[in-house]
XYZ file of C-alpha atoms in Angstrom:
642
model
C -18.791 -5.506 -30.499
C -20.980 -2.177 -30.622
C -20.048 0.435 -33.559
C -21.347 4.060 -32.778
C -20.501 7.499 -33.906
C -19.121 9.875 -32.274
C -18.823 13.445 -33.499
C -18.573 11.998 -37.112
C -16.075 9.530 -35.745
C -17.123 5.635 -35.958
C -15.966 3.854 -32.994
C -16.366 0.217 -31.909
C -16.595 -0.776 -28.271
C -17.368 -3.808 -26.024
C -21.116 -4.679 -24.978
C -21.773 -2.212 -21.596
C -19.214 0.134 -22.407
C -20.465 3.423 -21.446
C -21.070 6.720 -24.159
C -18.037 7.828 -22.061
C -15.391 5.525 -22.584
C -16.337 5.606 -25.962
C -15.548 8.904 -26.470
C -12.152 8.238 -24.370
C -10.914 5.414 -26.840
C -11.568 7.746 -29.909
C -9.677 10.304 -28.068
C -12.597 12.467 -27.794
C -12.460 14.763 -24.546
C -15.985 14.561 -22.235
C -15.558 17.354 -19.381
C -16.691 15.258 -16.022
C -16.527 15.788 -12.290
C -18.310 13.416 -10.093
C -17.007 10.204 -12.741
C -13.697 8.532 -11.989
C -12.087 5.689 -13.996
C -12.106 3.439 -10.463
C -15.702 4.673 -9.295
C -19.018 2.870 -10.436
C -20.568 5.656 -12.820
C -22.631 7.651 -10.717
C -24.152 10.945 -12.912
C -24.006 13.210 -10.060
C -22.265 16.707 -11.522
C -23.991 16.240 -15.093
C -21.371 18.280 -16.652
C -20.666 15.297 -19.241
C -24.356 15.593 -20.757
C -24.171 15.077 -24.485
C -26.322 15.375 -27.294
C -27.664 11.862 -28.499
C -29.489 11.514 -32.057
C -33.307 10.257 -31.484
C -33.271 11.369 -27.528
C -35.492 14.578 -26.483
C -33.123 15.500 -24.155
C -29.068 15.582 -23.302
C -28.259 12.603 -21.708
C -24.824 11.940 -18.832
C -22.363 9.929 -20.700
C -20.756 8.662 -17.786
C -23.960 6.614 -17.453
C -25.400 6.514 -20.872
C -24.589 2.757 -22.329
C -23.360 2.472 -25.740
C -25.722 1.325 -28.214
C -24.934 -0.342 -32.150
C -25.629 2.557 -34.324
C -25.952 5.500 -31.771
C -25.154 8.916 -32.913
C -23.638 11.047 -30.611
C -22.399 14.983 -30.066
C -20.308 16.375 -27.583
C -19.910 19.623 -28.513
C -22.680 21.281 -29.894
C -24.125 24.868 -28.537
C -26.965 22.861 -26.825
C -24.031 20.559 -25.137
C -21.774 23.962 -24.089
C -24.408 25.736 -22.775
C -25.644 23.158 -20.667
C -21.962 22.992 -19.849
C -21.729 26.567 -18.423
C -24.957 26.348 -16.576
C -24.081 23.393 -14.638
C -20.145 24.693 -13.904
C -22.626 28.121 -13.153
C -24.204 26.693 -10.330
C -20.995 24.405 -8.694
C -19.824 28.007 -8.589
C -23.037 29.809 -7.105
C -23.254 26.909 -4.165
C -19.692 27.660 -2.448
C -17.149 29.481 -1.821
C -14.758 28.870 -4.948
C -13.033 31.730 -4.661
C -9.799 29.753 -6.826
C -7.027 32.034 -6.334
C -7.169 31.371 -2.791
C -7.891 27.536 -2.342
C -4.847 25.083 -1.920
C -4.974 23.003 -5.378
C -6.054 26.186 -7.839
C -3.962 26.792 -10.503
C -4.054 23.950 -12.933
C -4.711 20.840 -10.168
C -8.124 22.145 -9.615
C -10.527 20.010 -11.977
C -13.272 22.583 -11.039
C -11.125 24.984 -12.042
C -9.928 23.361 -15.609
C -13.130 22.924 -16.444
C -14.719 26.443 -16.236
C -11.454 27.400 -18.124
C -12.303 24.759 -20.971
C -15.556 26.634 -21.304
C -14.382 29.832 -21.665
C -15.982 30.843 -18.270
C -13.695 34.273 -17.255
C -16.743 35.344 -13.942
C -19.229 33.847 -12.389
C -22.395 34.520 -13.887
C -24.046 34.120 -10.799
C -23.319 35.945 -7.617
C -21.524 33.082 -5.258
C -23.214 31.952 -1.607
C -20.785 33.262 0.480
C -21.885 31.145 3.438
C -19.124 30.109 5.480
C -18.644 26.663 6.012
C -16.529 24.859 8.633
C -12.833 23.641 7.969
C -12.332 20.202 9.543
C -8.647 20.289 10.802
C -9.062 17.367 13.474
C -7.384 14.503 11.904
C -3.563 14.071 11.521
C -3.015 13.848 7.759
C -6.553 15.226 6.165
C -8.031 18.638 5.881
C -11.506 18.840 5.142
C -12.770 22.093 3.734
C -16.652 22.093 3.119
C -16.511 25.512 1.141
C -14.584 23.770 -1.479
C -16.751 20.699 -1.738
C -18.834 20.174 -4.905
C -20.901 17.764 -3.839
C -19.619 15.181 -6.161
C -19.106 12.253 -3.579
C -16.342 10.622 -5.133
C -14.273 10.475 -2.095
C -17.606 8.801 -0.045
C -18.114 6.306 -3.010
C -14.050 5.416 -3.091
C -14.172 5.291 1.010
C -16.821 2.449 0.295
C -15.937 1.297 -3.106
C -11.957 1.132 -2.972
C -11.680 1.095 0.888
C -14.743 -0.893 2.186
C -14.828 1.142 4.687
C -17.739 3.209 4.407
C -16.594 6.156 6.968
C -18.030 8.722 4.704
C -21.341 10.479 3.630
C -23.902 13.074 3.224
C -26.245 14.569 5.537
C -28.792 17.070 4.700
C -30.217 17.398 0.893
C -29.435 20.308 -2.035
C -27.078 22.818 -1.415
C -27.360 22.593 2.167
C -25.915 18.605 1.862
C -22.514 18.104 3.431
C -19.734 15.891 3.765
C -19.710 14.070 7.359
C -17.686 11.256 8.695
C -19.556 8.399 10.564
C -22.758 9.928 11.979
C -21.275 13.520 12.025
C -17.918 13.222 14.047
C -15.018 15.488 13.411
C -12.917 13.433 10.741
C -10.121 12.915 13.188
C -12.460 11.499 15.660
C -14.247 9.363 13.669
C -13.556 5.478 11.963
C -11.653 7.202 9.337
C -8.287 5.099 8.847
C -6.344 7.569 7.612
C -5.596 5.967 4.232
C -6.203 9.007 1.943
C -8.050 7.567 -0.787
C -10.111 10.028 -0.300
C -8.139 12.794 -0.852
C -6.277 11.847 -4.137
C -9.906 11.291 -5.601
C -11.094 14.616 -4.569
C -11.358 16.854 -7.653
C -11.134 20.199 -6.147
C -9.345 21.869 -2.808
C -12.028 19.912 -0.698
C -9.955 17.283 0.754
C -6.049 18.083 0.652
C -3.644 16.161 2.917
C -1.387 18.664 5.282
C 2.113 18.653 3.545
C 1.322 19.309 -0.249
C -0.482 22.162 0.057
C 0.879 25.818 -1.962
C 4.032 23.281 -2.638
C 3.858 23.417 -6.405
C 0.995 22.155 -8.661
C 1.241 19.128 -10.118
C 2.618 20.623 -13.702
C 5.864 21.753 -11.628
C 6.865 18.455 -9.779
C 8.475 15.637 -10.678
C 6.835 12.434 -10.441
C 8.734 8.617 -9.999
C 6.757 5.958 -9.728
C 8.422 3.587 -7.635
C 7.619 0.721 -5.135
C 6.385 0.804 -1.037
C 9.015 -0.619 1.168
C 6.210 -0.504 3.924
C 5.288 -4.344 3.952
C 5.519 -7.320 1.721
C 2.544 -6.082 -0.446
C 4.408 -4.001 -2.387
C 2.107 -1.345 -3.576
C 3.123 1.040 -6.578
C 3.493 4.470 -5.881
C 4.182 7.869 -7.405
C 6.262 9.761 -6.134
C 5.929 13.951 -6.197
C 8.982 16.115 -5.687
C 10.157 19.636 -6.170
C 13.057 20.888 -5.826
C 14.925 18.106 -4.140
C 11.854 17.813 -1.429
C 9.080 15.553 -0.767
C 5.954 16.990 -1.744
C 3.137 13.746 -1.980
C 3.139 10.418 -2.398
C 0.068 8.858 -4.326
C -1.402 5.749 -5.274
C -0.553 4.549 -8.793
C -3.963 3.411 -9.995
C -2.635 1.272 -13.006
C -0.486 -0.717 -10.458
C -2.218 -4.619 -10.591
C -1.314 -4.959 -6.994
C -2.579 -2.215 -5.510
C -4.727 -0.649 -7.898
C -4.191 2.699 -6.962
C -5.140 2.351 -3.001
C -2.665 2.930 -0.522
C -2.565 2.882 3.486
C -1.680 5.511 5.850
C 2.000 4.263 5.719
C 2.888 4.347 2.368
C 0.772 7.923 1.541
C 1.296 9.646 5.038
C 4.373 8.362 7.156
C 7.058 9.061 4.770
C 5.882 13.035 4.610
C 6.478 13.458 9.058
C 9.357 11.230 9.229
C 11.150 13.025 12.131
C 14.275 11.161 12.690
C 17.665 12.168 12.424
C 20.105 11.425 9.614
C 23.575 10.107 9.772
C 25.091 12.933 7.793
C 29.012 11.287 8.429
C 31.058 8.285 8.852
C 31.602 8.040 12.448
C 34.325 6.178 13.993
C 35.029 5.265 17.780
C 38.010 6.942 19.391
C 39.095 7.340 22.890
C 35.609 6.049 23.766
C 33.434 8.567 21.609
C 32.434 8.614 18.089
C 34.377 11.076 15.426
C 33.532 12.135 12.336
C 35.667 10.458 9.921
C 35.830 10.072 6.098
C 35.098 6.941 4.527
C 38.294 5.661 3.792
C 39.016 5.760 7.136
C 35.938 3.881 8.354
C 36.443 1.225 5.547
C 39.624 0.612 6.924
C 38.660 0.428 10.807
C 35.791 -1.916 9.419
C 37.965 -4.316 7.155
C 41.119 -4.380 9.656
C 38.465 -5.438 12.518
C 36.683 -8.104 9.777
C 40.164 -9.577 8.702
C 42.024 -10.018 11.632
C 39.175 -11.370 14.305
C 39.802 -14.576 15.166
C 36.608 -14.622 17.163
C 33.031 -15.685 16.033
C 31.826 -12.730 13.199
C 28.009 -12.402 12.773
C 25.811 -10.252 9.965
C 22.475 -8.782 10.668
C 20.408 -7.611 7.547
C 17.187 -5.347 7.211
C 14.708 -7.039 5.237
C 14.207 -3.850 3.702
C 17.423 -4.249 1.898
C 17.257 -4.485 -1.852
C 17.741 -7.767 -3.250
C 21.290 -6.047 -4.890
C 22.047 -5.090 -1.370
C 21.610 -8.655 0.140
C 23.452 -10.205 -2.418
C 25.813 -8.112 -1.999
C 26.128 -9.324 2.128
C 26.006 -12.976 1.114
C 28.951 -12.853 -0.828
C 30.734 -10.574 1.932
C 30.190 -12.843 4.472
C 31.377 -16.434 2.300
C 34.307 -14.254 1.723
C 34.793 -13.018 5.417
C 34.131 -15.985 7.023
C 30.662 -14.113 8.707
C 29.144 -17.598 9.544
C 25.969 -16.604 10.755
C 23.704 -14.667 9.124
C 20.454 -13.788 10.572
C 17.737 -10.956 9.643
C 15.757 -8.061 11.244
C 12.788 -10.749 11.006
C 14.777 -13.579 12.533
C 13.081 -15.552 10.055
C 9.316 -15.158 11.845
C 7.475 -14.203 8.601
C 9.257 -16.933 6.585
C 10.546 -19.738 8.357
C 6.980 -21.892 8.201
C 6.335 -20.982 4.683
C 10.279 -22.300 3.895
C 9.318 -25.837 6.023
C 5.899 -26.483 4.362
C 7.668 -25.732 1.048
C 10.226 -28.452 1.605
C 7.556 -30.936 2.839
C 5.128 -30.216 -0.351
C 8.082 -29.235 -3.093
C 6.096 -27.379 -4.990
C 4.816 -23.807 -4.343
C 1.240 -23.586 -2.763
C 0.397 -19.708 -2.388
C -1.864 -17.824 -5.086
C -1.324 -14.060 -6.696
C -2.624 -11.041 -4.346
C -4.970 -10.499 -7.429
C -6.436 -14.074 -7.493
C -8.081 -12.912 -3.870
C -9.378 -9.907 -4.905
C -12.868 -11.105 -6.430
C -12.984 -14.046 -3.685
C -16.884 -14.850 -2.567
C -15.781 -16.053 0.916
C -12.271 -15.268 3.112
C -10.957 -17.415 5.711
C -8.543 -15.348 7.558
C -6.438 -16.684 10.504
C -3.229 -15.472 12.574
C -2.827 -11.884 11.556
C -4.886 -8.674 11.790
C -4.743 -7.419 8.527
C -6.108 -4.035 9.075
C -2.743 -3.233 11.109
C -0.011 -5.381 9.419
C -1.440 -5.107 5.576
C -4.097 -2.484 5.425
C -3.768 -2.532 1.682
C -4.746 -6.415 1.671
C -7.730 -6.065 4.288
C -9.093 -3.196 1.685
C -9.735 -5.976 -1.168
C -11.522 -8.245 1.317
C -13.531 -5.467 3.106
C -14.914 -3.827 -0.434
C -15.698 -7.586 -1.381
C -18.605 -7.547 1.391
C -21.102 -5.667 0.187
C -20.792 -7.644 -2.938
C -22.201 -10.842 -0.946
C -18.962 -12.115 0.426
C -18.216 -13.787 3.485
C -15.478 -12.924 6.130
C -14.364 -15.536 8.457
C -11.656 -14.761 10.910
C -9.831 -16.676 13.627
C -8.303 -15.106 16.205
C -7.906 -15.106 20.136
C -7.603 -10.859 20.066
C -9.580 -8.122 19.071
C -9.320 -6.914 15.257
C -9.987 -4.403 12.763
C -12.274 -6.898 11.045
C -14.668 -7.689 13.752
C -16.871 -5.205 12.991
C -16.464 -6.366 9.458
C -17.101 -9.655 9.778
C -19.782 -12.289 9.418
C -18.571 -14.925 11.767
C -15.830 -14.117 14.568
C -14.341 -16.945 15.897
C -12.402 -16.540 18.592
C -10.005 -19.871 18.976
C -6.708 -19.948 21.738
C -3.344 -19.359 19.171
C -2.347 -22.918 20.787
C -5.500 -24.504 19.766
C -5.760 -22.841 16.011
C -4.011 -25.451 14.045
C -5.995 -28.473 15.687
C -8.896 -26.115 15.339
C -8.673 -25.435 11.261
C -7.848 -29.617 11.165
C -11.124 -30.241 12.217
C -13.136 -27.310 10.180
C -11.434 -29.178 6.823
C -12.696 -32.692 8.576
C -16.116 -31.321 8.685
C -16.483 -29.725 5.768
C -15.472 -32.641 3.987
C -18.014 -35.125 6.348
C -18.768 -34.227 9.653
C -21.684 -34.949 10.964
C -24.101 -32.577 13.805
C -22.964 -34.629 16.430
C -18.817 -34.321 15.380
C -20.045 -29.984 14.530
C -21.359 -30.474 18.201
C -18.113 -31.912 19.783
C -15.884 -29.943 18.226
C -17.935 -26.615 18.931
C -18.026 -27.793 22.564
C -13.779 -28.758 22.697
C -12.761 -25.253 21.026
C -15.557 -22.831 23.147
C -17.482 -21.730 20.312
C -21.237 -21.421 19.306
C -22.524 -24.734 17.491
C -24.841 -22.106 15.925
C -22.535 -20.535 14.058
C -19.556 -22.874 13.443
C -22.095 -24.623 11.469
C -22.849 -21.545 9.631
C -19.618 -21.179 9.389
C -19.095 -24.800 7.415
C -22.582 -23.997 5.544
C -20.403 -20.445 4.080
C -17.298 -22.637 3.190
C -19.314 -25.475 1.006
C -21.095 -22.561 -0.725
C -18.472 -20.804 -1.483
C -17.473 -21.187 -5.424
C -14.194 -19.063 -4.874
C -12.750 -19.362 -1.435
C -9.544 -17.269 -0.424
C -7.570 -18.687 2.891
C -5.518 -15.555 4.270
C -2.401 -17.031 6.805
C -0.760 -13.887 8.523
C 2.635 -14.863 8.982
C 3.199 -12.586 11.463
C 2.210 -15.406 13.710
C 0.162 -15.599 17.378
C 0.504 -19.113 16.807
C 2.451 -21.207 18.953
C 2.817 -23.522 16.467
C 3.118 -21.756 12.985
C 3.842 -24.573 10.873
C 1.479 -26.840 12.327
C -0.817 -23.986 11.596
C 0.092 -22.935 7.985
C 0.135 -26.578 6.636
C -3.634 -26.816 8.521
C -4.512 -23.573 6.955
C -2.947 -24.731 3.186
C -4.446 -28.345 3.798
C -8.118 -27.001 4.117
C -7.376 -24.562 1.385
C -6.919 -27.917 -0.945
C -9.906 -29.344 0.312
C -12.185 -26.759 -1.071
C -10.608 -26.183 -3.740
C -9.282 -22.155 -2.036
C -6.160 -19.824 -2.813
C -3.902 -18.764 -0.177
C -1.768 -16.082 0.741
C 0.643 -15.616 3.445
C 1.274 -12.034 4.204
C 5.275 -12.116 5.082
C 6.755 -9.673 7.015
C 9.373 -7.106 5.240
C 8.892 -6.115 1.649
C 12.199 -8.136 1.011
C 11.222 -11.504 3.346
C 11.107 -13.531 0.245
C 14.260 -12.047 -0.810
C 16.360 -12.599 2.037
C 14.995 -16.052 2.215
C 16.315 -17.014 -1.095
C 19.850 -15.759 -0.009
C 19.671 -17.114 3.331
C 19.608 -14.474 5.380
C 16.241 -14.669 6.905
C 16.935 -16.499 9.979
C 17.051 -15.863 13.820
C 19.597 -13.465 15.270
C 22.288 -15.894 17.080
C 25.024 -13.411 18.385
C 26.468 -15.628 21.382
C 29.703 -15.078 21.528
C 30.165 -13.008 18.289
C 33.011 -10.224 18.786
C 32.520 -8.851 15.473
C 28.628 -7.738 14.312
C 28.119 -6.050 11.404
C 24.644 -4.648 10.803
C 22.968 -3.336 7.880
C 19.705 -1.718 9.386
C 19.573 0.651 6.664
C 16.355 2.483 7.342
C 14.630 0.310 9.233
C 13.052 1.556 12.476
C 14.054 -1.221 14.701
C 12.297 -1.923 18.155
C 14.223 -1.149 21.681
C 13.486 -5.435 22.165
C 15.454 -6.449 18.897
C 18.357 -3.711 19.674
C 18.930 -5.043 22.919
C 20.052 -8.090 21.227
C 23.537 -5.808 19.901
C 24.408 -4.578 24.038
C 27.421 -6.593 25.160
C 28.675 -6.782 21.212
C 32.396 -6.123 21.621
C 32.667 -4.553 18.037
C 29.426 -3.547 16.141
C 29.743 -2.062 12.611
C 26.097 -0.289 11.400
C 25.010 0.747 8.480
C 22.124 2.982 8.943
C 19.867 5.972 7.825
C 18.853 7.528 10.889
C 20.567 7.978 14.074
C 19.563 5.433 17.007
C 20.511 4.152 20.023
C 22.357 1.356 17.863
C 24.402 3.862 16.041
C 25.074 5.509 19.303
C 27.048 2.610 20.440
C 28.384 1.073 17.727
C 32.584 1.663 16.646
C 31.921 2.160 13.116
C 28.513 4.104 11.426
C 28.340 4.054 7.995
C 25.769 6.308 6.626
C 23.563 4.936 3.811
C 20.799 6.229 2.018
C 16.828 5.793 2.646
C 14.439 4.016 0.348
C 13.579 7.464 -1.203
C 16.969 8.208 -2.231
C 18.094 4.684 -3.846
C 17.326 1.903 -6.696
C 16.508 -1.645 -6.251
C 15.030 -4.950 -6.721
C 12.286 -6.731 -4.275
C 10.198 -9.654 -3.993
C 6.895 -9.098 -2.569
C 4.730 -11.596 -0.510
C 3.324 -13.238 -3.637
C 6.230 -13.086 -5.831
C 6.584 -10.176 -8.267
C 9.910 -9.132 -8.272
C 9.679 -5.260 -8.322
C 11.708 -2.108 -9.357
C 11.981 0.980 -6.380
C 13.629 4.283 -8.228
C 15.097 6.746 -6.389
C 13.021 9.834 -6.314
C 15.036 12.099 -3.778
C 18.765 12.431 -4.202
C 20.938 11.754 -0.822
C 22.969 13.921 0.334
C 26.753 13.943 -1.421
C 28.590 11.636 -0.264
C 25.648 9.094 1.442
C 25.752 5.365 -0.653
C 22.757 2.960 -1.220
C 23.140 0.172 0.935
C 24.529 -1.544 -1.755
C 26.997 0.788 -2.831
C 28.367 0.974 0.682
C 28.796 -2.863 0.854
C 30.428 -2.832 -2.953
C 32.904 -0.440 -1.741
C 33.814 -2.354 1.732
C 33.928 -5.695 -0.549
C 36.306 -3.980 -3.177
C 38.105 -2.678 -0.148
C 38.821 -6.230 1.550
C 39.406 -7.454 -2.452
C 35.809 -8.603 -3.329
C 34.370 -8.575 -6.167
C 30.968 -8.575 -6.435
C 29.005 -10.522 -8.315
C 26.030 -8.557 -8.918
C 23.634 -11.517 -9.942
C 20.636 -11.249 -7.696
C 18.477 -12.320 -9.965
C 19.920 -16.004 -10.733
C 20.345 -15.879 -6.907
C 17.062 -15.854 -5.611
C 15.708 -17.965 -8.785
C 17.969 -20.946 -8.093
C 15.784 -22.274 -5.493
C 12.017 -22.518 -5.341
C 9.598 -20.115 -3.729
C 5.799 -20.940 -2.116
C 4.546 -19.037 -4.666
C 6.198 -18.697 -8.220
C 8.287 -15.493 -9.587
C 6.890 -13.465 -11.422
């Protein structure tokens, strides 16, 4: 441990901690612009300088290592009017004219800062020079007069994203913020993930919905989980006034980390589709408006008295309240079969390899993150789990390896270091004999096999030379599987994960897969002759294929957020809430079980899912048994609960 002082404060840090975060853990307040507590110190805006005892001149403390008996100031006159004169000439280089820019007013950093130095004018005349606004892409604004040069949204693009889509071009004042080699942001290999803009510290980047909605001192703010995949990244949540307003990375999350993909930041803000505002029951061949009593009763007269075959279809965006409520619906109702939106796809090899090895064999999301080499095999992760390819993609430039196999085009092949590019029937045969030469195969086996499978011998033996270097291997399995044979595949994929000593992680589906497969409800959709189908879709966007599969249903009963062609032909809609509006419980693909808290109230009168199935179980005389929890931990998981 270091000890320095600090403004007449003694403080004791770790070896490398910066002058900085020194000053943070005594409480001590450093003005900065450029530095950002998930960025690599960079020492760009120079507005933390501070005055250092035995140094000629003031030194960035964003950069500046702590040393044992350093003696530091960060507010002397030296240190303020430094201070001024670098806010000064971020003022003189633009046009930061603040009572007209989008994030003014107390979210500005800029802004703050000039006001924590008393600045009331600029003290030198501004560059009016107009600069271009950048209004191509579909989330992101980028407005160059607002832009102070401080690059944190190029070094999070590369740092937190991997991918590198922004820069500079020209040098001084005349530098500016491009995308790629200069294309309009829209245009360019941007992915639309908005790191970028919730770095930003000024008006520079803003996404298109938050902008003159409030600043952030006048919104409320829920952090709460993504229902978008299995990944489960943390978010917060910005409302006003019982409206959506932004959704933003929470950057103390340990799944995430802060980063989020264009789903979870951007989709929510232009969902588009329309709400079931009613309970809507069919009469004389068209739906009515009804009240809920009245549906309840069309719905529990039609589940009591069918004699015929009853079936249940859940989302797998259900909370794990919500599907525990179902299960014990159905044992009551006699609802024999019990499939999910899924049909089991993203589960049902990971739930037969777990009964062949009983034990769990899958790894923590943040055991991959600092992996030196990834094997990656049946899923494009930059389309299915964006947030998962960013940890592997940042990992490059560190010295990391990517391996993928996969028969299609991907995201990563511009990424990575060996494509291979194996038939989905051949992949688990193909993985079977990369563990049998990595373990001892010799050039004229590499040959063969190279030969059999249509690749390069070149680099399939580079490929084996990566693997045996590797000290800290991570074997990704999308579960979302092009395999035709998915468990042969996932037990190939696990068995040369053991081999070389690797982690794995299967993506899942749904953020509630898991879930749903501990209350066994994640299997295929069998509705042959069922006469009674209840669904709970929730708000699930379901494909035109899977509805197709509720047609020539005599009686359908939906629970839904949004109208659809499903609620369109059902007999009985009951309207639930969406994941904004309601609480819950969810496992995620690796097995934290994780709290979502409603940020946006429903509409009076619009359950939660799980509300709406407590209140058509207490209407047939069910009482549910709200144990989730000792539900889904009776039996065991790939990966353990956490």
């Amino acid at each position: 441990m270091l000890k320095l002082t600090i403004d007449g404060q003694q403080v004791e840090v770790d070896q490398g901690t910066t002058v900085l975060n020194a000053a943070r853990k005594a409480g001590i307040d450093i003005p900065t612009l450029c530095d950002h507590p998930q960025l690599t110190p960079y020492g760009g805006c120079r507005l933390c300088l501070v005055e250092v005892e035995g140094m000629r001149t003031l030194q960035p403390s964003c950069t500046l290592p702590a040393s044992n008996g350093m003696v530091v100031q960060t507010d002397t006159q030296k240190v303020r009017d430094a201070r001024k004169f670098v806010l000064t000439m971020i003022f003189s280089e633009r046009n930061h004219f603040c009572p007209y820019c989008q994030v003014s007013g107390g979210d500005c950093e800029l802004q703050n800062a000039a006001y924590e130095e008393d600045m009331t004018h600029w003290p030198i005349q501004p560059n009016w020079k107009p600069y271009p606004v950048d209004a191509s892409h579909p989330f992101i604004v980028l407005e160059h007069n607002r832009c102070i040069l401080c690059r944190r949204c190029v070094r999070a693009c590369g740092e937190l994203v991997g991918n590198f889509t922004l820069g500079f071009e020209e040098r001084g004042a005349e530098s500016a913020l491009i995308a790629d080699t200069g294309l309009p942001l829209g245009e360019s290999s941007c992915i639309g993930c908005g790191t970028c803009v919730q770095v930003c510290p000024t008006g520079a980047l803003i996404d298109r919905w938050s902008a003159y909605q409030g600043k952030e001192t006048e919104v409320d703010v829920t952090k709460t989980t993504c229902l978008g995949c299995s990944v489960g990244c943390s978010l917060e949540v910005m409302t006003r006034d019982g409206r959506l307003v932004r959704i933003e990375g929470d950057w103390e999350s340990e799944i995430n980390g802060g980063v989020l993909c264009n789903l979870g930041r951007f989709h929510p803000m232009v969902e588009d589709r329309d709400r079931v505002q009613t309970p809507l029951v069919r009469k004389n061949g068209g739906l009515k408006a009804s009240t809920w009593e009245e549906a309840l009763d069309a719905v529990s007269e039609k589940l009591k008295n069918s004699k015929g075959k009853k079936a249940g279809v859940v989302s797998t965006r259900l909370s794990l309240e919500a599907l525990n409520a179902f299960t014990q619906i159905s044992e009551s109702l006699g609802i024999n079969k019990a499939g999910s939106t899924e049909e089991g796809l993203a589960t049902a090899a990971v739930q037969a390899l777990l009964e062949k090895t009983k034990k769990p064999f899958e790894s923590k999301i943040e055991e991959i993150k600092d992996a030196d080499c990834y094997f990656l095999m049946g899923e494009d992760l930059t389309k299915d789990h964006q947030v998962i390819s960013f940890f592997v993609k940042r990992a490059l430039p560190m010295g990391a390896k990517l391996i993928q196999v996969s028969e299609s085009e991907t995201g990563f092949d511009q990424f990575a270091d060996y494509s291979l590019k194996v038939d989905p029937k051949q992949t688990a045969y193909f993985v079977s004999a990369v563990k049998g030469l990595v373990e001892n195969g010799s050039d004229a086996e590499l040959k063969k096999a190279a030969a059999k499978f249509g690749l390069d011998s070149k680099m399939l033996t580079d490929v084996l030379a990566a693997l045996k270097a590797s000290e800290k291997t991570a074997v990704i399995i999308g579960t979302r599987y092009e395999f035709e044979n998915a468990l042969a595949a996932l037990e190939a994929g696990v068995s040369l994960a053991d081999s070389i000593d690797a982690k794995v992680v299967t993506t899942k589906g749904n953020i509630n897969s898991l879930g749903a497969l501990q209350l066994g409800m994640n299997n295929p959709v069998d509705l042959k002759d069922a006469e009674v189908v209840i669904l709970a879709a929730a708000d699930e966007n379901l494909s035109q294929q899977f509805m197709k599969n509720f047609d020539e249903i005599p009686f359908l009963i939906v629970l839904s957020s949004f109208i659809s062609p499903l609620t369109a032909s059902a007999d009985v809609v009951l309207p639930v809430a969406n994941w904004l509006e309601e609480n819950g419980h969810f496992i995620n693909m690796d097995g934290h079980i994780l709290e979502s808290k409603a940020s946006l109230e429903a509409v009076e009168g619009i359950p939660s899912s799980y509300e709406a199935l407590r209140d058509l179980a207490l209407k047939n005389g069910i009482e549910i048994n709200n144990n989730w929890r000792e539900s889904v931990e009776k039996n065991q998981l790939p990966v353990k609960i956490s």
